Tab-separated table of C-alpha atoms in Angstrom:
chain	number	residue	atom	x	y	z
A	1	UNK	CA	250.529	317.977	110.587
A	2	UNK	CA	249.755	314.813	112.496
A	3	UNK	CA	252.284	312.671	114.353
A	4	UNK	CA	251.965	309.894	111.750
A	5	UNK	CA	252.697	312.287	108.966
A	6	UNK	CA	255.678	313.708	110.776
A	7	UNK	CA	257.079	310.236	111.293
A	8	UNK	CA	256.634	309.560	107.623
A	9	UNK	CA	258.521	312.688	106.579
A	10	UNK	CA	261.217	311.866	109.088
A	11	UNK	CA	261.562	308.392	107.648
A	12	UNK	CA	261.740	309.793	104.111
A	13	UNK	CA	264.489	312.213	105.154
A	14	UNK	CA	266.322	309.418	106.873
A	15	UNK	CA	266.121	307.283	103.754
A	16	UNK	CA	267.230	310.224	101.629
A	17	UNK	CA	270.438	310.699	103.593
A	18	UNK	CA	273.405	309.619	101.534
A	19	UNK	CA	274.678	306.406	103.005
A	20	UNK	CA	277.243	304.313	101.268
A	21	UNK	CA	275.890	300.884	102.014
A	22	UNK	CA	275.920	297.966	99.646
A	23	UNK	CA	272.104	298.024	99.394
A	24	UNK	CA	272.069	301.746	98.632
A	25	UNK	CA	274.598	301.330	95.872
A	26	UNK	CA	272.575	298.462	94.453
A	27	UNK	CA	269.359	300.490	94.614
A	28	UNK	CA	271.112	303.397	92.913
A	29	UNK	CA	272.300	301.094	90.167
A	30	UNK	CA	268.771	299.784	89.677
A	31	UNK	CA	267.381	303.325	89.615
A	32	UNK	CA	270.018	304.283	87.091
A	33	UNK	CA	269.011	301.323	84.979
A	34	UNK	CA	265.346	302.286	85.290
A	35	UNK	CA	265.973	305.870	84.244
A	36	UNK	CA	268.045	304.704	81.330
A	37	UNK	CA	265.342	302.257	80.279
A	38	UNK	CA	262.635	304.925	80.525
A	39	UNK	CA	264.600	307.362	78.372
A	40	UNK	CA	265.412	304.679	75.797
A	41	UNK	CA	261.855	303.404	75.670
A	42	UNK	CA	260.397	306.901	75.264
A	43	UNK	CA	262.760	307.585	72.418
A	44	UNK	CA	262.133	304.173	70.856
A	45	UNK	CA	258.406	304.740	71.029
A	46	UNK	CA	258.691	308.064	69.217
A	47	UNK	CA	260.476	306.479	66.253
A	48	UNK	CA	258.592	303.213	66.272
A	49	UNK	CA	258.943	301.366	63.003
A	50	UNK	CA	257.820	297.977	61.822
A	51	UNK	CA	260.468	296.172	63.878
A	52	UNK	CA	258.845	297.289	67.135
A	53	UNK	CA	255.541	295.622	66.309
A	54	UNK	CA	254.275	292.320	67.617
A	55	UNK	CA	253.990	289.273	65.438
A	56	UNK	CA	250.212	289.394	65.148
A	57	UNK	CA	250.282	293.073	64.280
A	58	UNK	CA	252.902	292.368	61.642
A	59	UNK	CA	250.771	289.514	60.344
A	60	UNK	CA	247.774	291.834	60.101
A	61	UNK	CA	249.805	294.457	58.243
A	62	UNK	CA	251.176	291.777	55.929
A	63	UNK	CA	247.657	290.515	55.294
A	64	UNK	CA	246.431	294.014	54.486
A	65	UNK	CA	249.365	294.547	52.154
A	66	UNK	CA	248.682	291.217	50.477
A	67	UNK	CA	245.060	292.143	49.893
A	68	UNK	CA	246.045	295.592	48.634
A	69	UNK	CA	248.593	294.054	46.287
A	70	UNK	CA	246.028	291.601	44.980
A	71	UNK	CA	243.482	294.337	44.450
A	72	UNK	CA	245.986	296.598	42.685
A	73	UNK	CA	247.235	293.738	40.511
A	74	UNK	CA	243.645	292.987	39.515
A	75	UNK	CA	243.086	296.621	38.677
A	76	UNK	CA	246.333	296.811	36.702
A	77	UNK	CA	245.314	293.732	34.718
A	78	UNK	CA	241.885	295.205	34.015
A	79	UNK	CA	243.357	298.528	32.894
A	80	UNK	CA	245.943	296.767	30.731
A	81	UNK	CA	243.179	294.801	29.028
A	82	UNK	CA	241.132	297.892	28.315
A	83	UNK	CA	244.257	299.702	27.109
A	84	UNK	CA	245.016	296.860	24.692
A	85	UNK	CA	241.419	296.947	23.529
A	86	UNK	CA	241.507	300.696	22.944
A	87	UNK	CA	244.877	300.544	21.184
A	88	UNK	CA	243.787	297.788	18.808
A	89	UNK	CA	240.463	299.453	18.065
A	90	UNK	CA	242.127	302.799	17.386
A	91	UNK	CA	244.637	301.040	15.121
A	92	UNK	CA	241.753	299.469	13.239
A	93	UNK	CA	240.046	302.841	12.939
A	94	UNK	CA	243.269	304.399	11.650
A	95	UNK	CA	243.695	301.651	9.081
A	96	UNK	CA	240.108	301.981	7.940
A	97	UNK	CA	240.497	305.744	7.674
A	98	UNK	CA	243.684	305.382	5.641
A	99	UNK	CA	242.088	302.840	3.324
A	100	UNK	CA	239.053	305.059	2.895
A	101	UNK	CA	241.288	308.038	2.128
A	102	UNK	CA	243.162	306.001	-0.478
A	103	UNK	CA	239.932	304.998	-2.158
A	104	UNK	CA	238.696	308.569	-1.996
A	105	UNK	CA	241.898	309.822	-3.641
A	106	UNK	CA	241.729	307.183	-6.363
A	107	UNK	CA	238.075	307.867	-7.038
A	108	UNK	CA	238.641	311.637	-7.033
A	109	UNK	CA	241.377	311.279	-9.663
A	110	UNK	CA	239.194	308.912	-11.644
A	111	UNK	CA	236.177	311.221	-11.593
A	112	UNK	CA	238.345	314.267	-12.206
A	113	UNK	CA	237.288	316.254	-9.152
A	114	UNK	CA	240.868	316.893	-8.016
A	115	UNK	CA	244.014	317.918	-9.846
A	116	UNK	CA	246.545	315.149	-10.423
A	117	UNK	CA	250.311	315.167	-10.663
A	118	UNK	CA	252.719	312.560	-11.899
A	119	UNK	CA	254.757	311.249	-14.854
A	120	UNK	CA	253.052	311.177	-18.221
A	121	UNK	CA	253.015	312.485	-21.772
A	122	UNK	CA	251.878	315.633	-23.511
A	123	UNK	CA	250.496	315.203	-27.007
A	124	UNK	CA	250.384	318.436	-28.928
A	125	UNK	CA	248.425	318.329	-32.199
A	126	UNK	CA	248.869	321.330	-34.475
A	127	UNK	CA	246.076	321.272	-37.005
A	128	UNK	CA	246.222	324.331	-39.244
A	129	UNK	CA	244.043	322.765	-41.901
A	130	UNK	CA	241.326	321.556	-39.526
A	131	UNK	CA	241.675	317.983	-40.662
A	132	UNK	CA	241.630	316.374	-37.249
A	133	UNK	CA	238.129	315.303	-36.287
A	134	UNK	CA	236.508	314.645	-32.956
A	135	UNK	CA	236.620	310.951	-33.794
A	136	UNK	CA	240.402	311.108	-34.130
A	137	UNK	CA	240.706	312.799	-30.753
A	138	UNK	CA	238.368	310.214	-29.226
A	139	UNK	CA	240.574	307.517	-30.730
A	140	UNK	CA	243.593	309.136	-29.142
A	141	UNK	CA	241.882	309.372	-25.740
A	142	UNK	CA	240.676	305.777	-26.000
A	143	UNK	CA	244.175	304.634	-26.869
A	144	UNK	CA	245.568	306.505	-23.864
A	145	UNK	CA	242.982	304.881	-21.576
A	146	UNK	CA	243.857	301.464	-22.945
A	147	UNK	CA	247.497	302.198	-22.227
A	148	UNK	CA	246.632	302.853	-18.594
A	149	UNK	CA	246.384	306.624	-18.408
A	150	UNK	CA	244.976	307.560	-15.016
A	151	UNK	CA	244.138	311.203	-15.638
A	152	UNK	CA	243.620	312.840	-19.008
A	153	UNK	CA	243.082	316.458	-19.917
A	154	UNK	CA	242.254	317.835	-23.367
A	155	UNK	CA	242.757	321.559	-23.632
A	156	UNK	CA	241.020	322.946	-20.561
A	157	UNK	CA	238.681	319.999	-20.096
A	158	UNK	CA	239.277	317.002	-17.865
A	159	UNK	CA	238.478	313.815	-19.734
A	160	UNK	CA	236.379	311.494	-17.578
A	161	UNK	CA	233.970	308.616	-18.169
A	162	UNK	CA	231.123	310.706	-19.551
A	163	UNK	CA	233.213	313.110	-21.633
A	164	UNK	CA	232.022	313.359	-25.224
A	165	UNK	CA	233.571	314.759	-28.378
A	166	UNK	CA	231.839	316.395	-31.304
A	167	UNK	CA	232.969	318.339	-34.317
A	168	UNK	CA	232.257	322.025	-33.983
A	169	UNK	CA	232.951	325.253	-35.808
A	170	UNK	CA	236.489	326.370	-35.041
A	171	UNK	CA	237.637	323.166	-33.468
A	172	UNK	CA	236.223	320.288	-31.460
A	173	UNK	CA	233.556	320.455	-28.793
A	174	UNK	CA	234.688	318.539	-25.731
A	175	UNK	CA	231.687	317.993	-23.441
A	176	UNK	CA	230.279	321.288	-24.775
A	177	UNK	CA	233.489	323.306	-24.510
A	178	UNK	CA	234.662	324.294	-27.969
A	179	UNK	CA	238.385	323.756	-28.093
A	180	UNK	CA	240.287	325.241	-31.026
A	181	UNK	CA	243.497	323.703	-32.329
A	182	UNK	CA	246.221	323.138	-31.412
A	183	UNK	CA	244.869	320.403	-29.249
A	184	UNK	CA	246.964	319.639	-26.194
A	185	UNK	CA	246.321	316.276	-24.540
A	186	UNK	CA	247.966	315.627	-21.189
A	187	UNK	CA	247.854	312.091	-19.825
A	188	UNK	CA	249.296	310.828	-16.533
A	189	UNK	CA	250.467	307.254	-16.538
A	190	UNK	CA	253.488	305.161	-17.379
A	191	UNK	CA	255.435	307.386	-19.803
A	192	UNK	CA	256.929	304.573	-21.850
A	193	UNK	CA	253.675	302.630	-22.212
A	194	UNK	CA	251.759	305.744	-23.191
A	195	UNK	CA	254.246	306.943	-25.806
A	196	UNK	CA	254.556	303.442	-27.220
A	197	UNK	CA	250.782	303.198	-27.481
A	198	UNK	CA	250.696	306.500	-29.353
A	199	UNK	CA	253.484	305.571	-31.703
A	200	UNK	CA	252.480	302.097	-32.871
A	201	UNK	CA	252.260	301.666	-36.657
A	202	UNK	CA	248.837	302.689	-37.970
A	203	UNK	CA	248.247	304.120	-34.502
A	204	UNK	CA	247.144	307.522	-33.297
A	205	UNK	CA	250.224	309.477	-34.310
A	206	UNK	CA	250.530	307.973	-37.771
A	207	UNK	CA	246.832	308.517	-38.502
A	208	UNK	CA	246.938	312.142	-37.385
A	209	UNK	CA	250.008	312.748	-39.439
A	210	UNK	CA	248.434	311.003	-42.403
A	211	UNK	CA	245.658	313.607	-42.574
A	212	UNK	CA	248.240	316.371	-42.697
A	213	UNK	CA	248.263	317.482	-39.078
A	214	UNK	CA	251.376	317.720	-36.999
A	215	UNK	CA	251.565	315.698	-33.776
A	216	UNK	CA	254.260	316.283	-31.220
A	217	UNK	CA	254.766	313.902	-28.299
A	218	UNK	CA	256.812	314.741	-25.202
A	219	UNK	CA	257.375	312.621	-22.125
A	220	UNK	CA	257.350	314.488	-18.834
A	221	UNK	CA	258.292	313.249	-15.409
A	222	UNK	CA	256.230	315.742	-13.498
A	223	UNK	CA	253.062	316.485	-15.357
A	224	UNK	CA	250.151	318.348	-13.784
A	225	UNK	CA	246.584	317.689	-14.849
A	226	UNK	CA	244.724	320.560	-13.262
A	227	UNK	CA	241.491	320.835	-15.204
A	228	UNK	CA	238.620	319.793	-12.973
A	229	UNK	CA	235.398	318.027	-13.751
A	230	UNK	CA	232.281	319.005	-11.868
A	231	UNK	CA	230.508	315.932	-10.617
A	232	UNK	CA	226.726	315.863	-10.929
A	233	UNK	CA	224.942	313.482	-8.574
A	234	UNK	CA	223.613	310.324	-10.129
A	235	UNK	CA	219.934	310.699	-10.924
A	236	UNK	CA	218.926	307.072	-11.311
A	237	UNK	CA	221.723	304.859	-10.126
A	238	UNK	CA	221.764	304.172	-6.411
A	239	UNK	CA	224.791	302.569	-4.822
A	240	UNK	CA	224.186	299.068	-3.481
A	241	UNK	CA	225.782	298.652	-0.071
A	242	UNK	CA	228.236	295.810	-0.051
A	243	UNK	CA	229.029	294.270	3.301
A	244	UNK	CA	232.329	292.854	2.105
A	245	UNK	CA	233.621	296.089	0.605
A	246	UNK	CA	237.251	295.657	-0.294
A	247	UNK	CA	239.672	297.576	1.898
A	248	UNK	CA	242.163	298.564	-0.765
A	249	UNK	CA	241.941	301.113	-3.516
A	250	UNK	CA	239.930	299.994	-6.549
B	1	UNK	CA	268.618	310.562	97.765
B	2	UNK	CA	271.323	308.796	95.871
B	3	UNK	CA	268.935	306.395	94.076
B	4	UNK	CA	266.833	309.424	92.980
B	5	UNK	CA	270.013	310.984	91.656
B	6	UNK	CA	270.771	307.699	89.892
B	7	UNK	CA	267.365	307.835	88.209
B	8	UNK	CA	268.038	311.325	86.889
B	9	UNK	CA	271.521	310.358	85.676
B	10	UNK	CA	270.063	307.288	83.952
B	11	UNK	CA	267.525	309.415	82.062
B	12	UNK	CA	270.246	311.823	80.985
B	13	UNK	CA	272.511	308.965	79.920
B	14	UNK	CA	269.684	307.475	77.858
B	15	UNK	CA	269.047	310.801	76.180
B	16	UNK	CA	272.721	311.352	75.412
B	17	UNK	CA	273.667	307.855	74.242
B	18	UNK	CA	270.416	307.241	72.359
B	19	UNK	CA	270.941	303.492	72.088
B	20	UNK	CA	268.745	301.358	69.879
B	21	UNK	CA	266.721	298.738	71.674
B	22	UNK	CA	267.606	295.329	70.244
B	23	UNK	CA	264.735	293.595	68.482
B	24	UNK	CA	264.280	290.735	70.938
B	25	UNK	CA	263.931	293.196	73.808
B	26	UNK	CA	261.515	295.595	72.187
B	27	UNK	CA	258.199	293.996	73.223
B	28	UNK	CA	259.357	293.560	76.842
B	29	UNK	CA	261.102	296.824	77.685
B	30	UNK	CA	257.957	298.926	78.227
B	31	UNK	CA	256.429	296.251	80.439
B	32	UNK	CA	259.701	295.912	82.368
B	33	UNK	CA	259.795	299.674	82.899
B	34	UNK	CA	256.255	299.675	84.276
B	35	UNK	CA	257.108	296.771	86.572
B	36	UNK	CA	260.228	298.582	87.825
B	37	UNK	CA	258.185	301.708	88.497
B	38	UNK	CA	255.799	299.594	90.545
B	39	UNK	CA	258.727	298.266	92.561
B	40	UNK	CA	260.028	301.819	93.117
B	41	UNK	CA	256.687	303.096	94.386
B	42	UNK	CA	256.340	300.010	96.558
B	43	UNK	CA	259.788	300.796	98.031
B	44	UNK	CA	258.817	304.399	98.814
B	45	UNK	CA	255.679	303.149	100.529
B	46	UNK	CA	257.711	300.640	102.527
B	47	UNK	CA	260.082	303.425	103.662
B	48	UNK	CA	257.105	305.442	104.917
B	49	UNK	CA	255.661	302.370	106.579
B	50	UNK	CA	259.013	301.877	108.249
B	51	UNK	CA	259.368	298.380	106.902
B	52	UNK	CA	261.788	299.101	104.073
B	53	UNK	CA	264.402	296.473	103.490
B	54	UNK	CA	267.186	296.888	100.959
B	55	UNK	CA	267.295	293.223	100.070
B	56	UNK	CA	263.525	293.061	99.614
B	57	UNK	CA	263.651	296.102	97.318
B	58	UNK	CA	266.370	294.687	95.102
B	59	UNK	CA	264.738	291.280	94.887
B	60	UNK	CA	261.246	292.695	94.263
B	61	UNK	CA	262.615	295.097	91.637
B	62	UNK	CA	264.403	292.376	89.709
B	63	UNK	CA	261.659	289.775	90.103
B	64	UNK	CA	258.996	292.295	89.033
B	65	UNK	CA	260.910	293.099	85.872
B	66	UNK	CA	261.703	289.493	85.036
B	67	UNK	CA	258.208	288.166	85.777
B	68	UNK	CA	256.481	290.947	83.797
B	69	UNK	CA	258.738	290.366	80.803
B	70	UNK	CA	258.282	286.597	81.101
B	71	UNK	CA	254.497	286.871	81.191
B	72	UNK	CA	254.502	288.958	78.050
B	73	UNK	CA	256.945	286.559	76.411
B	74	UNK	CA	254.708	283.631	77.295
B	75	UNK	CA	251.692	285.529	75.975
B	76	UNK	CA	253.494	286.140	72.694
B	77	UNK	CA	254.231	282.434	72.387
B	78	UNK	CA	250.609	281.556	73.162
B	79	UNK	CA	249.296	284.134	70.707
B	80	UNK	CA	247.737	286.393	73.356
B	81	UNK	CA	250.739	288.701	73.761
B	82	UNK	CA	248.766	291.885	73.235
B	83	UNK	CA	245.999	291.038	75.670
B	84	UNK	CA	248.383	289.742	78.313
B	85	UNK	CA	250.573	292.861	77.985
B	86	UNK	CA	247.473	294.991	78.542
B	87	UNK	CA	246.550	292.861	81.549
B	88	UNK	CA	250.010	293.238	83.077
B	89	UNK	CA	249.980	296.986	82.540
B	90	UNK	CA	246.533	297.264	84.133
B	91	UNK	CA	247.542	295.238	87.199
B	92	UNK	CA	250.805	297.151	87.649
B	93	UNK	CA	248.969	300.439	87.090
B	94	UNK	CA	246.445	299.582	89.802
B	95	UNK	CA	249.275	298.646	92.162
B	96	UNK	CA	251.125	301.892	91.439
B	97	UNK	CA	247.957	303.877	92.116
B	98	UNK	CA	247.306	302.109	95.412
B	99	UNK	CA	250.946	302.608	96.476
B	100	UNK	CA	250.797	306.290	95.556
B	101	UNK	CA	247.529	306.615	97.500
B	102	UNK	CA	249.217	305.025	100.528
B	103	UNK	CA	252.239	307.355	100.190
B	104	UNK	CA	249.923	310.335	99.970
B	105	UNK	CA	248.064	309.269	103.095
B	106	UNK	CA	251.367	308.948	104.957
B	107	UNK	CA	252.811	312.268	103.865
B	108	UNK	CA	249.737	314.493	103.776
B	109	UNK	CA	247.223	312.669	105.967
B	110	UNK	CA	244.838	312.796	103.052
């Protein structure tokens, strides 16, 4: 150890000796303050939040947040628009599907490919003397159609647009199915209208009775027409597409 | 010896009390601490040089702290607070290093 070094250590020791001078007290106070400040600053730094940042840093963060907010708002608007679009289009699809289903149901009842249920009348014609002809039955069916019957069944045969009647041995041939008496006609429609249509003077009932047969009419609130008609595809007629097809049932 | 003790007590006090630095002081406290450290190392060097003066230490300590904080404050007002704070830290850091080198040369001849 050189002389200079020794002097230095000696001076350090000398300075380290506890002396109660005004300057020493002041220095101690400053050192105390410094230590305190260091500890506080270290702690502050470890839990640094937004309030410890400088103005320009805060401005940058604010700017970034602004841009983010703008971007997210744009995205939200875009998504909302596409959601609205999807909702409305799916609503339209649902409506179209429902309308199509309604038309399908109506057409199926009309063409007799499905069973039908509803209020209506049952016309039971007992004909022990075989006086009731196919023409009389056709009259009855025609009268029921005029009165608004939506589904008609004669015996075990569904009466549709192309159903025909002919006299046959042992009864009446309905579209080729020989039906013996008693003939049972079920018709779904407004009960009152149908029974009135049957009972008018010189109408179906009176004519049937006039030939000596016995007709019995009952109104039913829950009638089931369950005879089905097998649909054969049209051979010549082709449907013409119509751009402005009506949405409702026919 | 007593000032060193004071430093230790100050650190302990800070850890125990855990005060929150008020907002207006937050940008300046770290710079002030660095400036105070510079003053402390300068004082140690002065002791070893044999030219230590109590009054000089107290004045240099306080003026260092105040000037460093003021420079940063001015920088903030001028819009170059960050850069100026970095500059102050660099200058004080260089001074601390040169003081420490001088202390080392005195104590260890190296």
